[in-house]
PDB file of C-alpha atoms in Angstrom:
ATOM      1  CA  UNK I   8     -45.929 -12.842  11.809  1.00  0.00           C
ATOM      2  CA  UNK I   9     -48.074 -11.294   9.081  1.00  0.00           C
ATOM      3  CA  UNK I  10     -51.720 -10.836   9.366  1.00  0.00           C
ATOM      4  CA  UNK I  11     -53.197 -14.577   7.358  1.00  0.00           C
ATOM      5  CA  UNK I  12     -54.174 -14.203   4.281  1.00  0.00           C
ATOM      6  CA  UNK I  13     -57.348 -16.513   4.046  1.00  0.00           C
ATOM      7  CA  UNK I  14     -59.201 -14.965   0.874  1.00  0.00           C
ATOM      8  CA  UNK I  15     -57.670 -12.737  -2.121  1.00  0.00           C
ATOM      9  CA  UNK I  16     -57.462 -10.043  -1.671  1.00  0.00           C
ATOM     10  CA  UNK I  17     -59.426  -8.019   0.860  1.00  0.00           C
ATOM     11  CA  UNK I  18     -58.674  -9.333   3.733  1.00  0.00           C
ATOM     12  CA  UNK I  19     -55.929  -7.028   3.900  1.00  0.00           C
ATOM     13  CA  UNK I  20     -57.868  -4.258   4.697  1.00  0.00           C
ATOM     14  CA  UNK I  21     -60.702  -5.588   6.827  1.00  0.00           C
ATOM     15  CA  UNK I  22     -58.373  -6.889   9.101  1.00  0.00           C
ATOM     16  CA  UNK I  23     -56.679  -3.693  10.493  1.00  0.00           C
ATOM     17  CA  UNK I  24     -60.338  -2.140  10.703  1.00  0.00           C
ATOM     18  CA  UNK I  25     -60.692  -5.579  12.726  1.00  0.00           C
ATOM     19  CA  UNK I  26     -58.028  -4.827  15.098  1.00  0.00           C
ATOM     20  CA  UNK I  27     -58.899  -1.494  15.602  1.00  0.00           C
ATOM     21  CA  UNK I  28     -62.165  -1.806  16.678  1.00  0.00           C
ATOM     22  CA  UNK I  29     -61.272  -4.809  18.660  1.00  0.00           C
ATOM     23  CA  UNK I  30     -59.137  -1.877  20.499  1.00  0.00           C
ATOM     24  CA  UNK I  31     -61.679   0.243  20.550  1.00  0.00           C
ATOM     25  CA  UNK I  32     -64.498  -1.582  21.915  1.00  0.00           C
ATOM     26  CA  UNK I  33     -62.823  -3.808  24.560  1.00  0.00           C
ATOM     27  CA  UNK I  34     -60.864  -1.325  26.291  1.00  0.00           C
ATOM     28  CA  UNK I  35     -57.132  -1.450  26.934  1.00  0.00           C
ATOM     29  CA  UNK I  36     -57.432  -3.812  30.090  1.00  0.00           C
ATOM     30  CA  UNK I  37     -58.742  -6.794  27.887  1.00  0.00           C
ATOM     31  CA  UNK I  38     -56.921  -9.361  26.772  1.00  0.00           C
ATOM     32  CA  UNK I  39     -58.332  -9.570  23.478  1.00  0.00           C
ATOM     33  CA  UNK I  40     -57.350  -5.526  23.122  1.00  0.00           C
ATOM     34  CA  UNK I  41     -54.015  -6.015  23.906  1.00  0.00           C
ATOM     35  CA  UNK I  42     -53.417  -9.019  21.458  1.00  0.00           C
ATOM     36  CA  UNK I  43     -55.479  -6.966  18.664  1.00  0.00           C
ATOM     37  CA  UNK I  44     -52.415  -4.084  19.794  1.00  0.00           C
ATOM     38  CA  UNK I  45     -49.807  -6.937  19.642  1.00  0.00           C
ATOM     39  CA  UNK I  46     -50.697  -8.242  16.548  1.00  0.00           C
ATOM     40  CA  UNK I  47     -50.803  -4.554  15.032  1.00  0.00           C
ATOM     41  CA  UNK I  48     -47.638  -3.584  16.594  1.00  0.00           C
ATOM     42  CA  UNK I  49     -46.197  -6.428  14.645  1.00  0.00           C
ATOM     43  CA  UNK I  50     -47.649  -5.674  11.309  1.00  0.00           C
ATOM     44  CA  UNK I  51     -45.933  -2.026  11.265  1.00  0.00           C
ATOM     45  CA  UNK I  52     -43.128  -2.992  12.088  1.00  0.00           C
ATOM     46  CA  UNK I  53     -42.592  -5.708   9.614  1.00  0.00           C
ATOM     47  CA  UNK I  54     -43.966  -3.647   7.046  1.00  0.00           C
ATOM     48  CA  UNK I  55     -41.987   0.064   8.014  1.00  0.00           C
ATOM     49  CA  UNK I  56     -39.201  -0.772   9.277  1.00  0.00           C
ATOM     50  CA  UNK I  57     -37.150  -0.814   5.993  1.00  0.00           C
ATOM     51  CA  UNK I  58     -39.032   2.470   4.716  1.00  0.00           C
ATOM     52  CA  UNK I  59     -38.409   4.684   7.772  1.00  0.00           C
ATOM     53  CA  UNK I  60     -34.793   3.220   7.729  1.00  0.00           C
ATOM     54  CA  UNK I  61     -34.514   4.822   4.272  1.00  0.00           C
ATOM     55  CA  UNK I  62     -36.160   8.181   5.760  1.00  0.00           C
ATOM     56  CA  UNK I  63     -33.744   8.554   8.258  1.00  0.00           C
ATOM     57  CA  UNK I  64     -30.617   7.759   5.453  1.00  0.00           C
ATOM     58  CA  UNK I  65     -31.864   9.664   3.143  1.00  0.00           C
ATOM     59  CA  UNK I  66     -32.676  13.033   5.885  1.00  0.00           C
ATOM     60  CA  UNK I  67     -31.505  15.254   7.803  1.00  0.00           C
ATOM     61  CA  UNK I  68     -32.264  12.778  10.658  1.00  0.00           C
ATOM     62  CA  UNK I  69     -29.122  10.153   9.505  1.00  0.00           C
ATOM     63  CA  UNK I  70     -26.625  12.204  11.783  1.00  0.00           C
ATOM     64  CA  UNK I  71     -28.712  11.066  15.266  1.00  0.00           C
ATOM     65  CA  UNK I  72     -26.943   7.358  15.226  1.00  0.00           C
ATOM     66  CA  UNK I  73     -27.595   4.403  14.053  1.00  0.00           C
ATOM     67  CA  UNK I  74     -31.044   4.119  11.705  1.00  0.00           C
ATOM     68  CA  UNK I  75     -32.405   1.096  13.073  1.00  0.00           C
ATOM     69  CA  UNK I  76     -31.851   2.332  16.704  1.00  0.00           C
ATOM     70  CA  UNK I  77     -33.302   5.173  15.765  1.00  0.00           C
ATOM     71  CA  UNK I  78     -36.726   3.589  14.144  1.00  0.00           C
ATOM     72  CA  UNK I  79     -36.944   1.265  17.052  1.00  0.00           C
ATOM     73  CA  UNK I  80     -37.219   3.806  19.249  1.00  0.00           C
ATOM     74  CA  UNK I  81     -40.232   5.398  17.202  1.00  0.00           C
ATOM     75  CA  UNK I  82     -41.896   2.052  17.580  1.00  0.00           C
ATOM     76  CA  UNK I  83     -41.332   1.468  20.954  1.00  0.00           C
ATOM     77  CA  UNK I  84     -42.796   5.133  21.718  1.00  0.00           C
ATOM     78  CA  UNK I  85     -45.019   5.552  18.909  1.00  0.00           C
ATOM     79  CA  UNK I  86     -46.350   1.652  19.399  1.00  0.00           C
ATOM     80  CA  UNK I  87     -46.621   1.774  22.954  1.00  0.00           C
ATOM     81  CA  UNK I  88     -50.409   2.705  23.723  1.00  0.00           C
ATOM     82  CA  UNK I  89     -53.338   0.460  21.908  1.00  0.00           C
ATOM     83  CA  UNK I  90     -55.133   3.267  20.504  1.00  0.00           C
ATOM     84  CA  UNK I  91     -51.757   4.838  18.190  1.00  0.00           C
ATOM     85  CA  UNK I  92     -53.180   3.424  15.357  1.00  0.00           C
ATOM     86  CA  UNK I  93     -56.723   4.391  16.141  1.00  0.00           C
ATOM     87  CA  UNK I  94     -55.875   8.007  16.271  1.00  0.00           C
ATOM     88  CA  UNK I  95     -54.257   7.117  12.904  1.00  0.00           C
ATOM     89  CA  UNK I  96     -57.811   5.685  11.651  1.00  0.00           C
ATOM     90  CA  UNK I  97     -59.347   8.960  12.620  1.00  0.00           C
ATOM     91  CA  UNK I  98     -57.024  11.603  11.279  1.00  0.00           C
ATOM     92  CA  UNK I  99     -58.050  10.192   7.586  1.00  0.00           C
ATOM     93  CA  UNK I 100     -54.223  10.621   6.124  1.00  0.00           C
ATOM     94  CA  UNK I 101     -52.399   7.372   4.562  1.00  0.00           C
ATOM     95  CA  UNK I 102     -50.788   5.625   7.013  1.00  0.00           C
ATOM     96  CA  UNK I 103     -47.648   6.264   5.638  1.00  0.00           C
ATOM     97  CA  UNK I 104     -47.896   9.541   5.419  1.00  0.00           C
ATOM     98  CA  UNK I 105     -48.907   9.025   9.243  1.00  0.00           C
ATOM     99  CA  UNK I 106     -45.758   7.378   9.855  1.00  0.00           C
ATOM    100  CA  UNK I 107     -43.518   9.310   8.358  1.00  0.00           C
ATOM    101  CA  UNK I 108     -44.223  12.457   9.797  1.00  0.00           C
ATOM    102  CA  UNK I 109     -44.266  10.834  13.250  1.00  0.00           C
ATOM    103  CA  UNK I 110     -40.853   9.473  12.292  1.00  0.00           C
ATOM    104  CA  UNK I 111     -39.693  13.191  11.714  1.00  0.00           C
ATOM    105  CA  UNK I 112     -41.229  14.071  14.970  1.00  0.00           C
ATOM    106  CA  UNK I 113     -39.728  11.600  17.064  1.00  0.00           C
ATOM    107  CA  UNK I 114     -35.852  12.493  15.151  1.00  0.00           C
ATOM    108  CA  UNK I 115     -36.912  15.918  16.489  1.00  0.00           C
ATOM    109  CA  UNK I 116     -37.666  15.152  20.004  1.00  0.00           C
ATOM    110  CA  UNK I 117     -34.156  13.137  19.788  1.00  0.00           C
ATOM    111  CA  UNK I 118     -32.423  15.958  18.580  1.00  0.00           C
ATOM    112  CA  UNK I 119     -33.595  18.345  21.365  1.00  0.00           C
ATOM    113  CA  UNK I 120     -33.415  16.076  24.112  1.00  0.00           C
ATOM    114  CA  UNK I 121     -29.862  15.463  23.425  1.00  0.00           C
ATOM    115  CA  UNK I 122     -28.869  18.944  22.764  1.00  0.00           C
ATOM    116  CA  UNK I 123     -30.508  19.600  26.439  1.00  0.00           C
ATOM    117  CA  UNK I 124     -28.484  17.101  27.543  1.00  0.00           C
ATOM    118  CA  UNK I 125     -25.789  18.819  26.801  1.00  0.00           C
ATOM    119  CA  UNK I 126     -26.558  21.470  28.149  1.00  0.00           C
ATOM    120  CA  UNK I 127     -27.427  24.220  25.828  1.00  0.00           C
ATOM    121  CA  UNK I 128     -29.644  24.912  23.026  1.00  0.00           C
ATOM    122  CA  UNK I 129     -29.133  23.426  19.803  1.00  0.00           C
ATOM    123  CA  UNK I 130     -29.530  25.866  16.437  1.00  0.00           C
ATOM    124  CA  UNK I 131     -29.832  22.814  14.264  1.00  0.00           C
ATOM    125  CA  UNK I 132     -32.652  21.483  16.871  1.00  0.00           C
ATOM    126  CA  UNK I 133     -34.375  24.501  17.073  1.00  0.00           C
ATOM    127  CA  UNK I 134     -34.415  24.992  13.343  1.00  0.00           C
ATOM    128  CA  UNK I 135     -35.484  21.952  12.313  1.00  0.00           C
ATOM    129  CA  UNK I 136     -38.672  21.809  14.655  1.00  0.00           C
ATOM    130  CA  UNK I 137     -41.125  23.558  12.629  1.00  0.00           C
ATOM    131  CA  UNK I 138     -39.471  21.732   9.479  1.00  0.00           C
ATOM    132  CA  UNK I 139     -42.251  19.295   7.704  1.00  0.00           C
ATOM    133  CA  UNK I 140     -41.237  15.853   5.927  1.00  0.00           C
ATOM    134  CA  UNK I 141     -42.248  16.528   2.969  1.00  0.00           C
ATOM    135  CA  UNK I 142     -39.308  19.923   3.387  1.00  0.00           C
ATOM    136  CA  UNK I 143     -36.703  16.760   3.126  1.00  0.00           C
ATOM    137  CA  UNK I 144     -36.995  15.727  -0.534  1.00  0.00           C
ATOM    138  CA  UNK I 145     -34.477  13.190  -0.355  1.00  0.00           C
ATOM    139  CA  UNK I 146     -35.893  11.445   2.923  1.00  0.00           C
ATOM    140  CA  UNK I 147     -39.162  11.477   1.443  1.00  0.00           C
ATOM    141  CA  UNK I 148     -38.476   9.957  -1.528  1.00  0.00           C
ATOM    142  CA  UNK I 149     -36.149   7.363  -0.622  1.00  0.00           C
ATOM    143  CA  UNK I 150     -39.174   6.415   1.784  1.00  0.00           C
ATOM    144  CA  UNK I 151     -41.448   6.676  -0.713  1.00  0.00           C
ATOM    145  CA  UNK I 152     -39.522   4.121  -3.040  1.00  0.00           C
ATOM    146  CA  UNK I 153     -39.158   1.814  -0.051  1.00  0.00           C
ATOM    147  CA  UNK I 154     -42.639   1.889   1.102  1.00  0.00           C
ATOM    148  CA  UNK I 155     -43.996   1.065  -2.762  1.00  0.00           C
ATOM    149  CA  UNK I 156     -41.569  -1.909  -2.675  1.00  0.00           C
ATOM    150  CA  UNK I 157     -42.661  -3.393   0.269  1.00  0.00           C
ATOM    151  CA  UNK I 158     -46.096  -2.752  -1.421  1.00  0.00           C
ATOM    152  CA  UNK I 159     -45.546  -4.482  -4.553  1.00  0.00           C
ATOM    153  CA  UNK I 160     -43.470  -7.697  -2.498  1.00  0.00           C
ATOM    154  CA  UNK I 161     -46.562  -8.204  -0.518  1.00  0.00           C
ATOM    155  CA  UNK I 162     -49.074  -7.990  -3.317  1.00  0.00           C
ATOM    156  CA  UNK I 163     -47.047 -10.703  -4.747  1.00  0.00           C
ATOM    157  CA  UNK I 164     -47.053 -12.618  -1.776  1.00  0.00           C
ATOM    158  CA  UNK I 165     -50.891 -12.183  -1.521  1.00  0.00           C
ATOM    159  CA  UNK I 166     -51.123 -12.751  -5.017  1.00  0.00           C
ATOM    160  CA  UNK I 167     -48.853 -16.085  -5.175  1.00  0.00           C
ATOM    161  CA  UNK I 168     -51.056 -17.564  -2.316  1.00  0.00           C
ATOM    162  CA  UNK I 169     -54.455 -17.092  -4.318  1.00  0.00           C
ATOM    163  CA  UNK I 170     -52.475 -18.547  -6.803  1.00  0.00           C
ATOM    164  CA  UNK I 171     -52.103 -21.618  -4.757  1.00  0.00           C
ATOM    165  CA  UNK I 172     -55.382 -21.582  -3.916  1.00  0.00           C
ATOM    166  CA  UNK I 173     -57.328 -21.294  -7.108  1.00  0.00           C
ATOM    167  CA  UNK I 174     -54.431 -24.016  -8.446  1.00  0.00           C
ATOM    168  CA  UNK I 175     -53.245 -21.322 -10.480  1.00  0.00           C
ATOM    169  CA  UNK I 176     -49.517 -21.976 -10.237  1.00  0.00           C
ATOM    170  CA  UNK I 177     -48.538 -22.937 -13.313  1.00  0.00           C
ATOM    171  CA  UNK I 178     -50.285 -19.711 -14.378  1.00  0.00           C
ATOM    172  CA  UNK I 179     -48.190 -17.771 -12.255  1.00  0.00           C
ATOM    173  CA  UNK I 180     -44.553 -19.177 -13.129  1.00  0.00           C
ATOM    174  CA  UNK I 181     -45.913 -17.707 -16.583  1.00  0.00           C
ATOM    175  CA  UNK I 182     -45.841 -14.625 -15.175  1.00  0.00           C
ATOM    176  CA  UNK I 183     -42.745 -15.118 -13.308  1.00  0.00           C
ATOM    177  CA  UNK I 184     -40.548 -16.038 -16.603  1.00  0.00           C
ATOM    178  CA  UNK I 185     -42.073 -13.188 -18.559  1.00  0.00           C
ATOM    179  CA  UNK I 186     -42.477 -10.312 -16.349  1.00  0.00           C
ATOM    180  CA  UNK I 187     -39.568 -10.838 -13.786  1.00  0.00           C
ATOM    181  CA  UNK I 188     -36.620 -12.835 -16.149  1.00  0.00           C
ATOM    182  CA  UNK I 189     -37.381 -11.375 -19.035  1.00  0.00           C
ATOM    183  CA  UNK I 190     -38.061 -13.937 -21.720  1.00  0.00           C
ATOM    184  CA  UNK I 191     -40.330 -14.050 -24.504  1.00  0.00           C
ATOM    185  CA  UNK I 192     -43.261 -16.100 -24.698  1.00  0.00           C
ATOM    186  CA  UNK I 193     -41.564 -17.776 -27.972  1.00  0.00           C
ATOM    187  CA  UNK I 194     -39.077 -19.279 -25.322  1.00  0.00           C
ATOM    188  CA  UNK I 195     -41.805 -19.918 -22.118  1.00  0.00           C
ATOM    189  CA  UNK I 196     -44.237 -21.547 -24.589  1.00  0.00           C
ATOM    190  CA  UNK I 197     -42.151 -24.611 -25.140  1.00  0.00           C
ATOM    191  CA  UNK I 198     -41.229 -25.056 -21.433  1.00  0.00           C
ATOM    192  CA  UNK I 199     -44.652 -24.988 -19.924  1.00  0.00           C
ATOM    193  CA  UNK I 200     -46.736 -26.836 -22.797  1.00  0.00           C
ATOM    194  CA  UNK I 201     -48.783 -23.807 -24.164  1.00  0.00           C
ATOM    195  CA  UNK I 202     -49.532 -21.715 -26.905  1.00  0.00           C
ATOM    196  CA  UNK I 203     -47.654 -18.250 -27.079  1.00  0.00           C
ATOM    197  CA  UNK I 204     -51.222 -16.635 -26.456  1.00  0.00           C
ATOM    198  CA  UNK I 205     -52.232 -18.885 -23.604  1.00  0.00           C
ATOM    199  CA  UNK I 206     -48.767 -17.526 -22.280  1.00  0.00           C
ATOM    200  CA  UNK I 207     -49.926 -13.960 -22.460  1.00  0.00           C
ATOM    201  CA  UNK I 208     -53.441 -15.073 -21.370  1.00  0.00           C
ATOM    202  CA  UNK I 209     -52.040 -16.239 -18.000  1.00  0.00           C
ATOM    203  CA  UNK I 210     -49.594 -13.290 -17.845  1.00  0.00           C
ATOM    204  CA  UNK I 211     -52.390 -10.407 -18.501  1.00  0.00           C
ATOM    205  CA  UNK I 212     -54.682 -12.770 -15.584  1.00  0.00           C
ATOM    206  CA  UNK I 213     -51.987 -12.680 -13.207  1.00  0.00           C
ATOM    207  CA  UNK I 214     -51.095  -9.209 -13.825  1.00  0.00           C
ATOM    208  CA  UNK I 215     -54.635  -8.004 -13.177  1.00  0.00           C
ATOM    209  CA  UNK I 216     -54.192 -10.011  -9.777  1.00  0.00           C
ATOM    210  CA  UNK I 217     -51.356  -8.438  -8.771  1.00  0.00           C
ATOM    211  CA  UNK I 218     -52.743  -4.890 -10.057  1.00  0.00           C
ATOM    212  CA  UNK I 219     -56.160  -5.726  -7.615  1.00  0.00           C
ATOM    213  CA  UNK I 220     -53.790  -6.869  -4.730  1.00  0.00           C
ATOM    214  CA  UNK I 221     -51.848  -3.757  -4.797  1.00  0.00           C
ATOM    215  CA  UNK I 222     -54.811  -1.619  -4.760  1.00  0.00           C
ATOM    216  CA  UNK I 223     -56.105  -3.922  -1.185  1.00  0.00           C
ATOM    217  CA  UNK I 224     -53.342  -2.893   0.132  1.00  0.00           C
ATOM    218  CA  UNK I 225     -53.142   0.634  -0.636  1.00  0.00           C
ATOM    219  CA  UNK I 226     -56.854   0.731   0.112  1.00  0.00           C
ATOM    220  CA  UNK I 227     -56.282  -1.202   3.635  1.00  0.00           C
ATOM    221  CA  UNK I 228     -53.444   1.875   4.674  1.00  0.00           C
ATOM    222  CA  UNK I 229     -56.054   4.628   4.342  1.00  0.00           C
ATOM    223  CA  UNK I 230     -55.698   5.385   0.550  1.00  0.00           C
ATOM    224  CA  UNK I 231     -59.585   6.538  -0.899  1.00  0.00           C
ATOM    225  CA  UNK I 232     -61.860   4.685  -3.151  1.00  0.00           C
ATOM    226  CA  UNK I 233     -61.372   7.340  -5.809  1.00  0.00           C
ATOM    227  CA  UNK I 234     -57.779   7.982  -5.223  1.00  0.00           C
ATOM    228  CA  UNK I 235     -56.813   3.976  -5.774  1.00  0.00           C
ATOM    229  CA  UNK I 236     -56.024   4.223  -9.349  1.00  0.00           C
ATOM    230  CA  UNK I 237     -53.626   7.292  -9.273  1.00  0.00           C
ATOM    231  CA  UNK I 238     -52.172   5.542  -6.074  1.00  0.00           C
ATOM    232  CA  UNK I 239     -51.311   2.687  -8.238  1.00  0.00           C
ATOM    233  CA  UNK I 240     -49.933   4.872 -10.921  1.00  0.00           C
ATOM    234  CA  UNK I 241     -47.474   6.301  -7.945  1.00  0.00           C
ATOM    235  CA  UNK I 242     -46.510   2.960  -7.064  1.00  0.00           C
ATOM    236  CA  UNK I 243     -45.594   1.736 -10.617  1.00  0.00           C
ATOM    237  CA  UNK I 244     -43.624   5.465 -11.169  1.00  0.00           C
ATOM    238  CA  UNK I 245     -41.599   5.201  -7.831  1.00  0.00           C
ATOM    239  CA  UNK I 246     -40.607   1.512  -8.684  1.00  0.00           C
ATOM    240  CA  UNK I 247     -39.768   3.158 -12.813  1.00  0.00           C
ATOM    241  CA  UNK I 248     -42.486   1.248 -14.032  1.00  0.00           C
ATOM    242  CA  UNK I 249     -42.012  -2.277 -12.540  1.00  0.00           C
TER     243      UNK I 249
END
């Protein structure tokens, strides 16, 4: 279950600060520290699962076994103690960035440990140990176009439920017709009883929502105040512009 979204948009980012301190000033033993872990578990996986299954496709990683396998056992390691994500609050990177490199960690540790298994050493293990992420272009990138569509399908979802909030709807399927099927305002304007330029009116108001919500997000997983607007720009390029 996704963390609720109860005001648009910022509650995106004030609630994983929430959890986290929740960690950090209860203590692992109390209940309300483990459920503030639970609940954080939860949101990572639901939102990196697909994007560290495209790492480990698209790296040097995909001949360990099966993907998902393979990223469930990151969580269940990487997940395992209350304070992961703290120590992810405090090292000041994105937390993708976070995650991916502990994704290429954790294929390493795989790699080794079943090369010892076997036995001997492994040249491919030991040579890929001191090898970074960012050294496996097409890993990185195929996360990198994963993560920023997981991005832009929550900022809709945030988006669509201010929408329904604000009784802003009708506003919205505006949007929908134009930006997502295509169609001219010429052809939207007679279906939803408005002008052409109320048509781009609601699209350019929706739009900006969607533009804030995306930034929430990118702004709740570590990204800083001055780097938002180029981190939107990288969103828009790895999705070609959508």
């Amino acid at each position: 279950m996704r963390p609720g979204v109860d005001h648009f948009p910022s509650t995106h980012a004030t609630w994983i600060d929430a959890q986290l301190t929740v960690i950090e000033e209860c203590g692992e033993a109390d209940a309300r520290s483990r459920a503030a872990h639970r609940a954080l578990a939860r949101y990572v996986m639901e939102r990196y699962q697909g994007p560290l299954r495209a790492y480990v496709m698209g790296s040097g990683l995909r001949d360990l076994g099966d993907a998902d396998e393979l990223v469930d056992g990151f969580f269940a390691h990487f997940l395992a103690s209350p304070d992961a994500l703290g120590r992810w609050r405090g090292s000041g990177m994105q937390l993708r960035r976070w995650l991916m490199n502990g994704m290429a960690f954790h294929g390493r540790t795989v790699r080794k440990d079943a090369a010892r298994r076997r036995g001997h050493a492994s040249p491919d293990a030991d040579a890929i140990t001191g090898t970074q992420p960012a050294a496996d272009p097409d890993g990185a990138g195929a996360f990198d176009r994963a993560w920023a569509l997981e991005v832009v399908n929550e900022a809709h979802r945030v988006t669509h439920a201010e929408c329904v909030a604000r009784g802003l709807l009708d506003e919205y399927e505006v949007f929908r017709l134009h930006v997502n099927e295509s169609l001219s305002y010429a052809v939207i304007a007679p279906r939803t009883g408005r002008t052409e330029q109320q048509c781009a009116n609601a699209t350019r108001r929706i739009g900006g929502m969607l533009r804030d919500a995306v930034r929430e997000l990118l702004r709740g997983e570590g990204v800083p105040a001055g780097e938002l607007d180029d981190a939107v720009a990288e969103v828009q390029r790895l999705l070609g512009g959508a």
